[in-house]
């Protein structure tokens, strides 16, 4: 019996005791009491219904991914290449969505989704990572948990198959947030993560890309528009994922091989909490991809969250301002994917394209490459 | 002849032409015109005076420094030790102030001020840096220019005498924002910065500190309150400087040796733009010092700027919220120094002390150590 039942039974009992001849004043009092109790019962009924309604509309879930932004143009694509990208994007985002649908955490969804992209040679992260100037690879990744503001990051690792998992291990099993270089490799190995030989990461495509960038650097002659677009794209390439789970927890993760031909152990925005990755249950989860230097200077991911928290902007409006006004005014380009604590999403870019995909609360999947899709 | 003169001469000319008998309507019109012109001339006069007044009140300048926050208690100090700290803090802040007073840039003031602290064995940066677990040292630094939002950072370098200068060189002479490890050492050397042998950084005090931390780790027994304070303090130690110059340009810099006994090439908040260092002429310049992991997760320096930019808070109020509410609620501690674009300053901490100093626009110098000073 609910609260309503208790109130009704008290009223009946009360009424039975008073079953006697009533004078006018007593009748009026009784009428008032009946009306009051009817009112209270109605209010309780309304509240219960509203609670039931809330139960019928559970916390929305959602997931958004990117596989890098840049000068991605239809004229430089073959149908086969495009289909291959769309296939992996669809597969990756679906892996995370299924986890969320079954009640899994946003952390698990982000990790497993990024694994799919890290394991694909198509994206500049994990297996498809680009080569440094000295023909080595260096991988960066970061992860943030919106519920606790816990975070982990690694930069410049060379032997970890799935850098996103190393970032999560740093968060969970070290007193630190960010580890780098050989130390990060040692830590990941101690944690039992899968270690691979450096050759695992090398793909013919990236070896050729490094040659082409180096040749272009040596020639220093005028390049064609296609060559310029190719060279420019060597600055980009990252994968990232943001997710909202059934408990209302947000998470964000980013993983990259950095820039082709990079020197001096350069660190981009991908492993920097606040720049490439940020998650906060109070606002949103963001993963960025673009010309890393500008994204660090603009503290992109945290700035979007701050515009939401302090100015009450929507995730779309906050993302638009940061990407199209702030980053663009410095001369930088790239994009972000984001999801807020209500499941609203943003996929914002100021480049001609960004590999991206999304599954909404109803399971509807969207995969896009070009900006104008 | 100023604008006022031109207006008056037009009026006189106009009046002369009309020097004829006027009817009532014409007289009223003329009176109205005279009054209008008197009003316009008065307004112009007022504007000119106000411009002159602005020239008489030049852009304020100011500089604030810190030499690390932590459990700095009177009972653990000797008068000699305290005097030594105060002497270097006073010397460092004065070097920067003199540069600003002569019209030098905030960048130069920050760089030269930090050199004094890096060259002193008292602070955990440059010469006084703490030792890693493997008895090496690793230095981190970052710098940001508020006028352009340009930034530079280095992490894990081992041979650069003045890491803050390496961060500035990365900003000015590389296409990158952040370099790390050996690559950053090579870059700094190529830029002609002073390179020293690793032994330069070793001080007896830090060698003993590492021994004590390692012994404590091995024993894993209950420690005294003094020992706990000592161990806790090994997490901290940074130097930083923020400055506002005569052109209204803000700059911030931070330099550190990180944590005693650190492993796995840990990176703290000091080289992270947005966490340890941030400068933006629209708001403020901030340098942080504290338990780095919490400062990265809270994106401390950028969050203070965002609270000012998006909520209109003062630098003091924004700093108070970030240090005492946000960082503290995660369990972190430390402090910041900051200066806004009007010369207002903040020296906020949630630790018992922070080595700090300030010179205001009038040249008044303040040096403090304990929180309750």
XYZ file of C-alpha atoms in Angstrom:
746
model
C 0.000 0.000 0.000
C 1.424 3.369 -1.028
C 1.294 6.635 0.854
C -2.059 7.395 -0.758
C -3.586 4.196 0.739
C -2.419 5.095 4.236
C -3.919 8.562 3.995
C -7.251 7.180 2.674
C -7.508 4.561 5.435
C -6.802 7.167 8.131
C -9.565 9.280 6.629
C -12.122 6.383 6.517
C -11.378 5.439 10.101
C -11.748 9.034 11.154
C -15.028 9.362 9.252
C -16.466 6.128 10.791
C -15.794 7.399 14.309
C -17.627 10.600 13.521
C -20.697 8.827 12.015
C -23.190 10.727 14.070
C -25.466 13.617 13.617
C -23.404 16.643 12.741
C -24.307 20.277 13.206
C -23.766 22.824 10.416
C -20.336 23.895 11.628
C -19.248 20.281 11.957
C -20.560 19.538 8.443
C -18.552 22.421 7.008
C -15.435 21.248 8.884
C -15.952 17.749 7.548
C -16.394 19.029 3.974
C -13.161 21.013 4.335
C -11.301 17.967 5.645
C -12.630 15.782 2.826
C -11.535 18.327 0.230
C -8.117 18.727 1.886
C -7.535 14.993 1.911
C -8.706 14.652 -1.721
C -6.224 17.398 -2.602
C -3.334 15.733 -0.723
C -4.140 12.332 -2.273
C -4.282 13.897 -5.768
C -0.892 15.540 -5.240
C 0.649 12.270 -4.059
C -0.851 10.491 -7.055
C 0.609 13.098 -9.372
C 4.039 12.765 -7.784
C 3.971 8.969 -8.058
C 2.946 9.181 -11.708
C 5.754 11.600 -12.383
C 8.209 9.221 -10.672
C 6.895 6.407 -12.838
C 7.330 8.589 -15.877
C 10.955 9.193 -14.885
C 11.459 5.468 -14.609
C 9.954 5.071 -18.076
C 12.495 7.602 -19.428
C 15.829 6.288 -18.152
C 19.088 8.201 -18.314
C 19.885 8.589 -22.017
C 23.066 6.989 -23.343
C 25.146 8.008 -26.330
C 28.547 7.702 -27.958
C 30.469 9.819 -30.471
C 33.830 9.061 -32.079
C 36.311 10.715 -34.414
C 39.138 9.317 -36.485
C 40.892 12.613 -37.179
C 40.077 15.915 -38.884
C 41.896 17.509 -41.806
C 41.822 18.263 -45.516
C 39.669 15.246 -46.289
C 38.279 15.834 -49.795
C 36.054 13.706 -52.016
C 38.420 14.196 -54.968
C 41.268 12.521 -53.072
C 39.143 9.512 -52.089
C 38.403 6.282 -53.930
C 35.063 4.560 -53.259
C 36.987 1.606 -51.773
C 38.992 3.800 -49.395
C 35.907 5.682 -48.287
C 33.995 2.457 -47.708
C 36.880 1.070 -45.656
C 36.890 4.139 -43.370
C 33.109 4.060 -42.947
C 33.208 0.352 -42.109
C 35.735 0.736 -39.276
C 34.028 3.861 -37.921
C 30.671 2.016 -37.859
C 32.226 -1.046 -36.219
C 34.061 1.008 -33.579
C 31.121 3.152 -32.521
C 28.832 0.103 -32.404
C 31.198 -1.748 -30.042
C 30.912 1.100 -27.540
C 27.173 1.498 -28.000
C 26.509 -2.184 -27.255
C 28.490 -1.853 -24.001
C 26.461 1.211 -22.980
C 23.168 -0.455 -23.932
C 23.930 -3.412 -21.670
C 24.588 -1.031 -18.768
C 28.383 -0.985 -19.131
C 30.407 2.061 -18.085
C 31.340 4.963 -20.336
C 34.973 4.137 -19.456
C 34.679 0.642 -20.905
C 32.806 1.917 -23.958
C 35.499 4.520 -24.681
C 38.353 2.047 -24.157
C 36.928 -0.748 -26.312
C 35.800 1.617 -29.063
C 39.243 3.208 -29.291
C 40.833 -0.263 -29.421
C 39.012 -0.902 -32.717
C 40.466 2.283 -34.221
C 43.928 1.720 -32.700
C 43.979 -1.794 -34.176
C 43.020 -0.539 -37.652
C 45.870 0.615 -39.909
C 43.599 3.345 -41.321
C 43.894 5.768 -38.413
C 46.893 7.581 -36.943
C 46.828 5.776 -33.598
C 48.102 2.377 -32.541
C 48.785 0.206 -35.597
C 48.403 2.999 -38.167
C 50.587 5.507 -36.310
C 52.717 7.888 -38.364
C 56.512 7.851 -38.256
C 58.819 10.316 -36.551
C 61.697 11.985 -38.302
C 64.046 9.190 -37.113
C 61.725 6.454 -38.429
C 60.490 5.478 -34.998
C 56.953 5.827 -33.713
C 55.804 7.578 -30.554
C 52.280 7.162 -29.276
C 50.283 9.469 -27.004
C 46.936 8.914 -25.319
C 44.779 10.292 -22.524
C 41.580 9.402 -20.724
C 39.310 11.261 -18.298
C 36.460 10.104 -16.116
C 33.685 12.694 -15.740
C 32.287 11.305 -12.484
C 35.474 11.626 -10.444
C 37.595 13.940 -12.620
C 40.214 11.170 -12.513
C 42.544 11.201 -15.482
C 45.477 9.358 -16.998
C 47.827 10.067 -19.901
C 50.925 8.688 -21.562
C 53.170 10.315 -24.132
C 55.981 9.084 -26.329
C 55.495 5.360 -25.756
C 56.857 2.886 -28.313
C 55.833 -0.622 -27.336
C 52.248 -0.517 -26.057
C 49.743 -2.030 -28.502
C 46.795 -0.026 -27.156
C 47.930 3.300 -25.712
C 44.413 4.224 -24.502
C 44.551 1.287 -22.076
C 47.911 2.495 -20.800
C 46.368 5.928 -20.091
C 43.557 4.225 -18.142
C 46.100 2.126 -16.206
C 48.033 5.269 -15.258
C 44.774 6.689 -13.920
C 43.814 3.578 -11.989
C 47.074 2.014 -10.871
C 49.595 4.813 -10.408
C 49.609 7.866 -8.155
C 50.214 9.956 -11.280
C 48.224 11.465 -14.126
C 50.878 11.594 -16.847
C 53.814 9.318 -17.648
C 56.106 9.641 -20.641
C 58.737 7.916 -22.744
C 60.506 4.793 -21.565
C 59.068 5.129 -18.065
C 55.535 4.920 -19.436
C 56.462 1.837 -21.496
C 57.916 0.164 -18.392
C 54.849 1.031 -16.329
C 52.457 -0.361 -18.967
C 54.480 -3.540 -19.198
C 54.398 -3.925 -15.383
C 50.611 -3.586 -15.553
C 50.429 -6.543 -17.919
C 49.311 -4.609 -20.988
C 50.061 -6.149 -24.366
C 53.547 -5.156 -25.531
C 54.496 -5.412 -29.196
C 57.738 -5.067 -31.168
C 58.168 -1.652 -32.796
C 57.676 -3.299 -36.209
C 54.040 -3.997 -35.329
C 53.187 -0.334 -35.841
C 54.956 0.154 -39.174
C 52.685 0.252 -42.209
C 53.844 0.749 -45.800
C 51.532 3.746 -46.135
C 53.182 5.604 -43.243
C 56.719 4.703 -44.414
C 55.894 6.229 -47.807
C 54.315 9.284 -46.134
C 57.498 9.950 -44.162
C 59.606 9.685 -47.347
C 57.317 12.115 -49.148
C 57.382 14.657 -46.284
C 61.185 14.444 -46.023
C 61.645 14.842 -49.787
C 59.353 17.837 -49.780
C 61.326 19.375 -46.893
C 64.627 18.895 -48.723
C 63.382 20.280 -52.044
C 61.812 23.356 -50.513
C 60.319 24.083 -53.913
C 56.779 25.140 -54.744
C 54.324 22.329 -54.252
C 51.051 21.556 -55.992
C 47.771 22.071 -54.153
C 47.382 18.295 -53.763
C 50.889 18.016 -52.332
C 50.204 20.910 -49.955
C 47.000 19.218 -48.761
C 48.953 15.986 -48.270
C 51.669 17.753 -46.284
C 49.150 19.648 -44.209
C 47.322 16.448 -43.366
C 50.527 15.021 -41.911
C 50.021 17.355 -38.979
C 46.759 15.695 -38.065
C 45.371 12.302 -37.252
C 44.008 11.166 -33.948
C 41.227 8.932 -32.783
C 38.888 9.769 -29.965
C 35.692 8.750 -28.246
C 33.251 10.295 -25.779
C 30.398 8.441 -24.116
C 27.527 8.832 -21.656
C 26.406 5.712 -19.770
C 23.203 4.639 -18.008
C 24.493 5.988 -14.706
C 24.899 9.448 -16.200
C 28.700 9.157 -16.184
C 30.705 10.791 -18.939
C 34.118 9.681 -20.211
C 36.506 10.893 -22.905
C 39.566 9.313 -24.501
C 42.017 10.274 -27.234
C 44.888 8.332 -28.868
C 47.386 9.326 -31.545
C 50.685 8.723 -33.285
C 51.254 12.473 -33.532
C 52.717 14.227 -36.573
C 54.576 12.611 -39.474
C 58.282 13.520 -39.367
C 58.041 14.990 -35.874
C 61.274 15.799 -34.086
C 62.529 16.472 -30.583
C 59.959 14.232 -28.868
C 57.196 16.700 -29.648
C 54.033 16.309 -27.555
C 50.740 17.393 -29.114
C 47.340 18.012 -27.554
C 46.157 14.378 -27.478
C 47.780 13.449 -24.120
C 47.104 16.827 -22.513
C 44.155 16.836 -20.098
C 42.204 20.029 -20.808
C 43.482 20.372 -24.393
C 42.804 17.096 -26.251
C 40.653 15.372 -23.642
C 38.317 16.501 -20.864
C 35.303 15.017 -19.109
C 33.193 16.374 -16.270
C 29.751 15.036 -15.302
C 28.701 18.631 -14.591
C 29.065 19.511 -18.274
C 30.395 17.299 -21.048
C 33.045 14.944 -22.408
C 35.253 16.183 -25.251
C 37.912 14.601 -27.482
C 39.777 16.842 -29.915
C 41.689 16.304 -33.131
C 43.569 18.868 -35.115
C 46.690 20.952 -35.269
C 47.795 20.078 -31.727
C 49.813 23.210 -31.006
C 46.760 25.448 -31.419
C 44.602 23.095 -29.391
C 47.058 23.243 -26.472
C 47.225 27.056 -26.579
C 43.418 27.247 -26.675
C 42.953 24.612 -23.916
C 40.153 23.448 -26.236
C 38.428 20.633 -24.339
C 38.327 22.460 -21.001
C 37.278 25.722 -22.624
C 34.168 24.088 -24.115
C 33.302 22.723 -20.667
C 33.930 26.125 -19.043
C 31.657 27.925 -21.541
C 28.909 25.429 -20.654
C 29.496 25.596 -16.891
C 30.022 29.336 -16.496
C 27.973 30.819 -19.347
C 25.249 28.183 -19.596
C 25.914 27.579 -23.296
C 24.826 24.394 -25.054
C 27.516 21.912 -26.102
C 26.959 22.876 -29.757
C 27.273 26.616 -29.141
C 30.308 26.217 -26.852
C 32.027 23.963 -29.406
C 31.244 26.349 -32.251
C 32.793 29.303 -30.403
C 35.965 27.418 -29.441
C 36.582 25.807 -32.860
C 35.367 28.534 -35.240
C 36.243 31.636 -33.236
C 38.990 30.879 -30.738
C 41.118 28.201 -32.473
C 40.461 29.694 -35.920
C 41.462 33.226 -34.833
C 44.902 31.881 -33.856
C 45.222 30.231 -37.287
C 44.609 26.672 -36.115
C 42.269 24.051 -37.467
C 40.760 20.748 -36.493
C 37.665 19.556 -34.732
C 36.099 17.945 -31.683
C 33.487 15.411 -30.781
C 31.533 15.897 -27.575
C 28.560 14.694 -25.603
C 26.878 16.433 -22.676
C 25.307 14.936 -19.564
C 21.887 14.845 -21.289
C 23.155 13.031 -24.378
C 23.273 16.094 -26.656
C 26.224 15.850 -28.994
C 28.609 18.067 -30.967
C 30.766 17.134 -33.968
C 32.366 20.461 -34.824
C 35.219 21.140 -37.271
C 36.768 23.986 -39.252
C 38.454 21.601 -41.708
C 36.890 20.139 -44.880
C 36.346 16.821 -43.140
C 36.498 14.763 -39.989
C 36.037 10.992 -39.772
C 33.225 10.679 -37.257
C 30.334 8.532 -36.085
C 27.601 8.577 -33.473
C 24.994 6.264 -32.007
C 22.126 8.003 -30.239
C 19.939 6.842 -27.358
C 17.606 5.014 -29.761
C 20.442 3.063 -31.343
C 20.440 5.113 -34.537
C 23.923 5.089 -36.065
C 25.383 7.949 -38.135
C 28.746 7.793 -39.935
C 30.171 10.863 -41.696
C 33.430 11.930 -43.302
C 33.019 15.252 -45.139
C 31.985 18.472 -43.456
C 29.042 19.006 -45.812
C 27.445 15.602 -45.148
C 43.875 73.831 -34.183
C 41.878 70.995 -32.631
C 38.374 69.883 -33.528
C 36.932 72.450 -31.139
C 38.639 75.256 -33.118
C 37.193 74.055 -36.433
C 33.687 73.911 -35.005
C 33.985 77.404 -33.509
C 35.282 78.926 -36.777
C 32.438 77.333 -38.788
C 30.002 78.803 -36.308
C 31.554 82.313 -36.468
C 31.543 82.235 -40.267
C 27.965 81.069 -40.278
C 26.984 83.755 -37.799
C 28.690 86.510 -39.839
C 26.781 85.550 -42.960
C 23.530 85.754 -41.066
C 24.344 89.213 -39.555
C 21.055 90.734 -40.551
C 17.813 91.492 -38.913
C 16.316 88.275 -37.635
C 12.654 87.551 -37.004
C 11.521 85.745 -33.829
C 11.677 82.237 -35.362
C 15.136 82.894 -36.757
C 16.315 84.216 -33.372
C 15.083 81.047 -31.644
C 16.797 78.911 -34.271
C 20.012 80.835 -33.769
C 19.813 80.459 -29.974
C 19.275 76.740 -30.385
C 22.282 76.489 -32.710
C 24.490 78.460 -30.330
C 23.493 76.239 -27.428
C 24.044 73.088 -29.508
C 27.503 74.190 -30.544
C 28.415 75.178 -26.978
C 27.308 71.703 -25.908
C 29.344 69.954 -28.631
C 32.428 72.051 -27.827
C 32.066 71.298 -24.112
C 31.842 67.571 -24.833
C 34.940 67.695 -27.027
C 36.806 69.598 -24.346
C 35.801 67.016 -21.766
C 36.976 64.168 -24.005
C 40.328 65.821 -24.641
C 40.839 66.402 -20.913
C 39.988 62.784 -20.195
C 42.530 61.645 -22.809
C 45.157 63.798 -21.160
C 44.220 62.297 -17.813
C 44.706 58.779 -19.222
C 48.177 59.723 -20.351
C 48.912 60.857 -16.810
C 47.901 57.399 -15.479
C 50.043 54.944 -17.442
C 49.346 51.226 -17.686
C 50.135 49.722 -14.268
C 52.914 47.148 -14.012
C 53.350 44.370 -11.502
C 55.093 41.091 -10.796
C 54.349 38.145 -8.507
C 56.477 35.039 -7.888
C 56.280 31.786 -5.981
C 58.964 29.347 -4.931
C 56.641 26.446 -4.137
C 53.781 25.737 -1.738
C 53.565 23.003 0.885
C 53.746 22.188 4.567
C 56.044 25.091 5.313
C 55.919 25.582 9.093
C 57.729 28.008 11.412
C 58.722 25.165 13.750
C 60.675 23.477 10.956
C 62.552 26.658 10.011
C 65.717 28.178 11.407
C 66.105 31.968 11.299
C 69.057 31.486 8.900
C 67.093 29.283 6.509
C 64.124 31.632 6.524
C 66.363 34.619 5.871
C 68.035 32.802 2.980
C 64.673 32.102 1.319
C 63.459 35.668 1.813
C 66.703 37.036 0.370
C 66.462 35.053 -2.887
C 62.721 35.748 -3.252
C 63.365 39.486 -2.824
C 66.263 39.427 -5.260
C 64.313 37.453 -7.886
C 61.175 39.578 -7.831
C 63.240 42.770 -7.899
C 65.111 41.668 -11.041
C 61.805 41.330 -12.880
C 60.383 44.546 -11.488
C 63.385 46.576 -12.649
C 62.908 45.185 -16.177
C 59.214 46.137 -16.157
C 59.947 49.588 -14.737
C 62.355 50.317 -17.578
C 59.663 49.356 -20.108
C 60.876 45.790 -20.666
C 58.473 43.043 -21.633
C 56.640 40.777 -19.222
C 58.320 37.882 -21.065
C 61.800 39.146 -20.199
C 60.783 39.904 -16.618
C 59.395 36.389 -16.129
C 62.425 34.724 -17.733
C 65.080 36.666 -15.802
C 63.216 36.398 -12.509
C 62.881 32.637 -12.851
C 66.606 32.387 -13.690
C 67.409 33.731 -10.207
C 65.298 31.016 -8.596
C 66.517 28.284 -10.964
C 70.117 29.228 -10.164
C 69.513 29.102 -6.417
C 69.880 25.685 -4.730
C 67.001 26.577 -2.383
C 64.172 25.915 -4.803
C 63.092 22.761 -6.633
C 63.914 24.027 -10.128
C 67.183 24.236 -12.052
C 70.117 23.891 -9.632
C 68.073 22.801 -6.623
C 65.984 20.211 -8.469
C 64.951 17.072 -6.634
C 66.152 13.613 -7.648
C 64.186 10.903 -9.424
C 63.972 7.371 -8.165
C 66.987 6.409 -10.349
C 69.096 9.298 -8.999
C 68.798 11.356 -12.125
C 67.054 14.686 -12.442
C 64.329 15.650 -14.888
C 63.299 19.243 -15.341
C 60.019 20.643 -16.630
C 59.067 24.202 -17.529
C 56.470 26.166 -19.445
C 55.845 29.728 -20.545
C 52.855 31.545 -22.007
C 52.495 34.956 -23.619
C 49.161 36.627 -22.867
C 49.216 38.961 -25.877
C 49.409 36.257 -28.542
C 48.485 33.123 -26.567
C 51.808 31.725 -27.772
C 53.235 29.072 -25.498
C 56.208 26.783 -25.060
C 56.996 23.890 -22.731
C 59.630 21.244 -22.116
C 59.443 18.165 -19.921
C 61.965 15.648 -18.704
C 65.113 17.523 -19.775
C 68.432 16.736 -18.087
C 71.098 19.083 -19.364
C 69.582 22.563 -19.701
C 70.792 24.982 -17.032
C 67.706 27.197 -17.258
C 64.638 25.227 -18.332
C 62.397 28.322 -18.485
C 64.564 29.651 -21.340
C 64.183 26.351 -23.178
C 60.389 26.667 -22.894
C 60.612 30.180 -24.368
C 62.872 28.920 -27.188
C 60.347 26.182 -28.030
C 57.699 28.894 -28.283
C 59.811 31.210 -30.422
C 61.981 28.950 -32.549
C 60.082 25.738 -33.117
C 56.739 25.012 -34.753
C 55.763 23.191 -31.553
C 54.454 23.999 -28.101
C 55.798 21.060 -26.123
C 59.003 19.022 -26.449
C 60.140 16.300 -24.087
C 63.056 14.135 -23.013
C 66.184 13.837 -25.089
C 64.597 15.631 -28.030
C 64.016 18.710 -25.905
C 67.631 18.601 -24.669
C 68.873 18.388 -28.272
C 66.619 21.250 -29.362
C 67.792 23.490 -26.504
C 71.399 22.731 -27.308
C 70.807 23.585 -30.995
C 69.357 26.916 -29.862
C 72.586 27.731 -28.070
C 71.215 27.559 -24.544
C 73.674 26.849 -21.764
C 74.115 23.097 -21.314
C 75.538 21.702 -18.086
C 76.695 18.284 -16.911
C 74.071 16.403 -14.884
C 76.252 16.850 -11.769
C 75.573 20.591 -11.856
C 72.063 20.008 -10.542
C 72.939 17.642 -7.692
C 72.899 19.173 -4.239
C 73.660 17.327 -1.011
C 70.280 18.318 0.369
C 68.377 16.616 -2.479
C 70.580 13.513 -2.363
C 69.746 13.148 1.342
C 66.044 13.796 0.634
C 65.936 10.958 -1.905
C 67.615 8.589 0.578
C 65.111 9.520 3.274
C 62.100 9.022 0.956
C 63.401 5.649 -0.241
C 64.102 4.472 3.306
C 60.643 5.497 4.351
C 59.137 3.611 1.392
C 61.056 0.456 2.267
C 60.185 0.545 5.953
C 56.495 1.118 5.370
C 56.187 1.677 9.110
C 54.332 4.408 10.939
C 56.028 7.750 10.589
C 56.149 10.750 12.895
C 54.204 13.891 12.018
C 57.464 15.646 11.097
C 58.445 12.767 8.831
C 54.996 12.791 7.215
C 55.270 16.527 6.566
C 58.717 15.967 5.073
C 57.460 13.177 2.816
C 54.419 15.166 1.752
C 56.608 18.129 0.872
C 58.558 15.942 -1.542
C 55.554 16.058 -3.842
C 55.846 19.809 -4.181
C 58.335 22.424 -5.181
C 58.158 24.637 -8.200
C 59.077 28.192 -9.029
C 56.885 30.498 -11.028
C 56.435 34.092 -12.058
C 53.649 36.208 -13.570
C 54.070 39.769 -14.790
C 52.219 42.676 -16.384
C 54.285 45.122 -18.449
C 53.856 48.755 -19.549
C 52.205 47.627 -22.790
C 49.512 45.782 -20.872
C 50.962 42.410 -21.837
C 50.753 39.522 -19.412
C 53.137 36.567 -19.208
C 53.422 33.485 -16.998
C 56.219 30.959 -16.473
C 56.744 27.908 -14.284
C 59.822 25.699 -13.742
C 60.332 22.591 -11.614
C 62.332 19.482 -10.851
C 59.114 17.589 -10.123
C 58.681 15.104 -7.283
C 61.447 13.494 -5.233
C 61.752 9.774 -6.057
C 59.491 10.064 -9.094
C 59.331 7.094 -11.456
C 58.280 6.293 -14.975
C 59.107 9.743 -16.395
C 56.166 11.271 -14.545
C 55.029 14.669 -15.842
C 53.380 17.048 -13.387
C 51.383 20.211 -13.956
C 54.323 22.607 -14.360
C 54.882 22.019 -18.114
C 51.167 21.695 -18.905
C 49.664 24.804 -20.503
C 46.295 25.350 -18.822
C 47.237 23.443 -15.656
C 50.497 24.915 -14.281
C 50.783 27.961 -16.528
C 48.339 30.161 -18.433
C 48.352 33.767 -19.647
C 45.762 35.688 -21.622
C 45.682 39.479 -21.937
C 41.873 39.286 -21.780
C 42.072 38.030 -18.190
C 45.178 37.129 -16.230
C 48.504 35.306 -15.957
C 48.727 32.359 -13.562
C 51.554 30.118 -12.325
C 50.659 27.188 -10.087
C 52.527 25.085 -7.564
C 51.222 22.098 -5.703
C 50.336 18.466 -5.945
C 50.612 18.350 -9.722
C 48.188 15.500 -10.379
C 45.283 17.443 -8.864
C 46.295 20.609 -10.687
C 46.212 18.792 -14.054
C 42.791 17.260 -13.341
C 41.437 20.674 -12.299
C 43.057 22.513 -15.272
C 43.825 25.099 -12.564
C 45.413 28.010 -14.448
C 42.905 28.021 -17.307
C 39.962 27.548 -14.957
C 40.856 30.733 -13.058
C 41.013 32.591 -16.381
C 37.674 31.069 -17.503
C 35.927 32.106 -14.274
C 37.144 35.669 -14.873
C 36.260 35.698 -18.596
C 32.896 33.944 -18.457
C 31.587 34.828 -14.994
C 33.213 38.221 -14.541
C 34.878 37.214 -11.266
C 37.884 39.042 -9.866
C 41.256 37.288 -9.923
C 41.072 36.837 -6.141
C 37.590 35.329 -6.172
C 38.348 33.061 -9.147
C 41.583 31.844 -7.503
C 39.827 31.263 -4.189
C 37.150 29.088 -5.827
C 39.632 27.011 -7.823
C 42.133 26.426 -4.983
C 39.819 26.170 -1.961
C 36.761 24.602 -3.555
C 37.710 22.762 -6.743
C 41.243 21.459 -6.033
C 40.495 20.964 -2.329
C 37.301 18.978 -3.028
C 39.368 16.456 -5.014
C 41.803 16.173 -2.086
C 44.598 18.202 -3.667
C 46.628 21.053 -2.264
C 48.968 23.794 -3.387
C 48.674 27.358 -4.522
C 48.934 29.866 -7.327
C 50.233 33.339 -7.987
C 48.394 35.473 -10.509
C 48.098 38.985 -11.878
C 45.272 40.389 -13.977
C 45.412 42.883 -16.837
C 44.837 45.773 -14.381
C 47.636 44.740 -12.040
C 45.415 43.168 -9.363
C 47.125 40.152 -7.871
C 46.314 36.844 -6.189
C 48.552 34.689 -3.998
C 46.216 31.878 -2.977
C 47.066 28.615 -1.230
C 45.410 25.832 0.776
C 48.719 24.735 2.309
C 50.347 26.150 5.474
C 52.791 28.133 3.376
C 53.967 29.251 -0.029
C 57.246 31.045 -0.755
C 56.049 34.177 -2.538
C 56.834 37.785 -3.341
C 55.317 40.715 -5.153
C 56.274 44.183 -6.325
C 53.363 46.499 -7.031
C 53.047 49.411 -9.470
C 54.587 51.794 -6.917
C 57.633 49.602 -6.417
C 56.518 48.340 -3.021
C 58.001 44.918 -2.383
C 56.337 42.209 -0.262
C 57.966 38.875 0.629
C 56.012 36.169 2.455
C 56.429 32.515 3.402
C 53.696 31.413 5.815
C 50.004 31.491 5.006
C 49.161 33.622 8.053
C 51.627 36.404 7.224
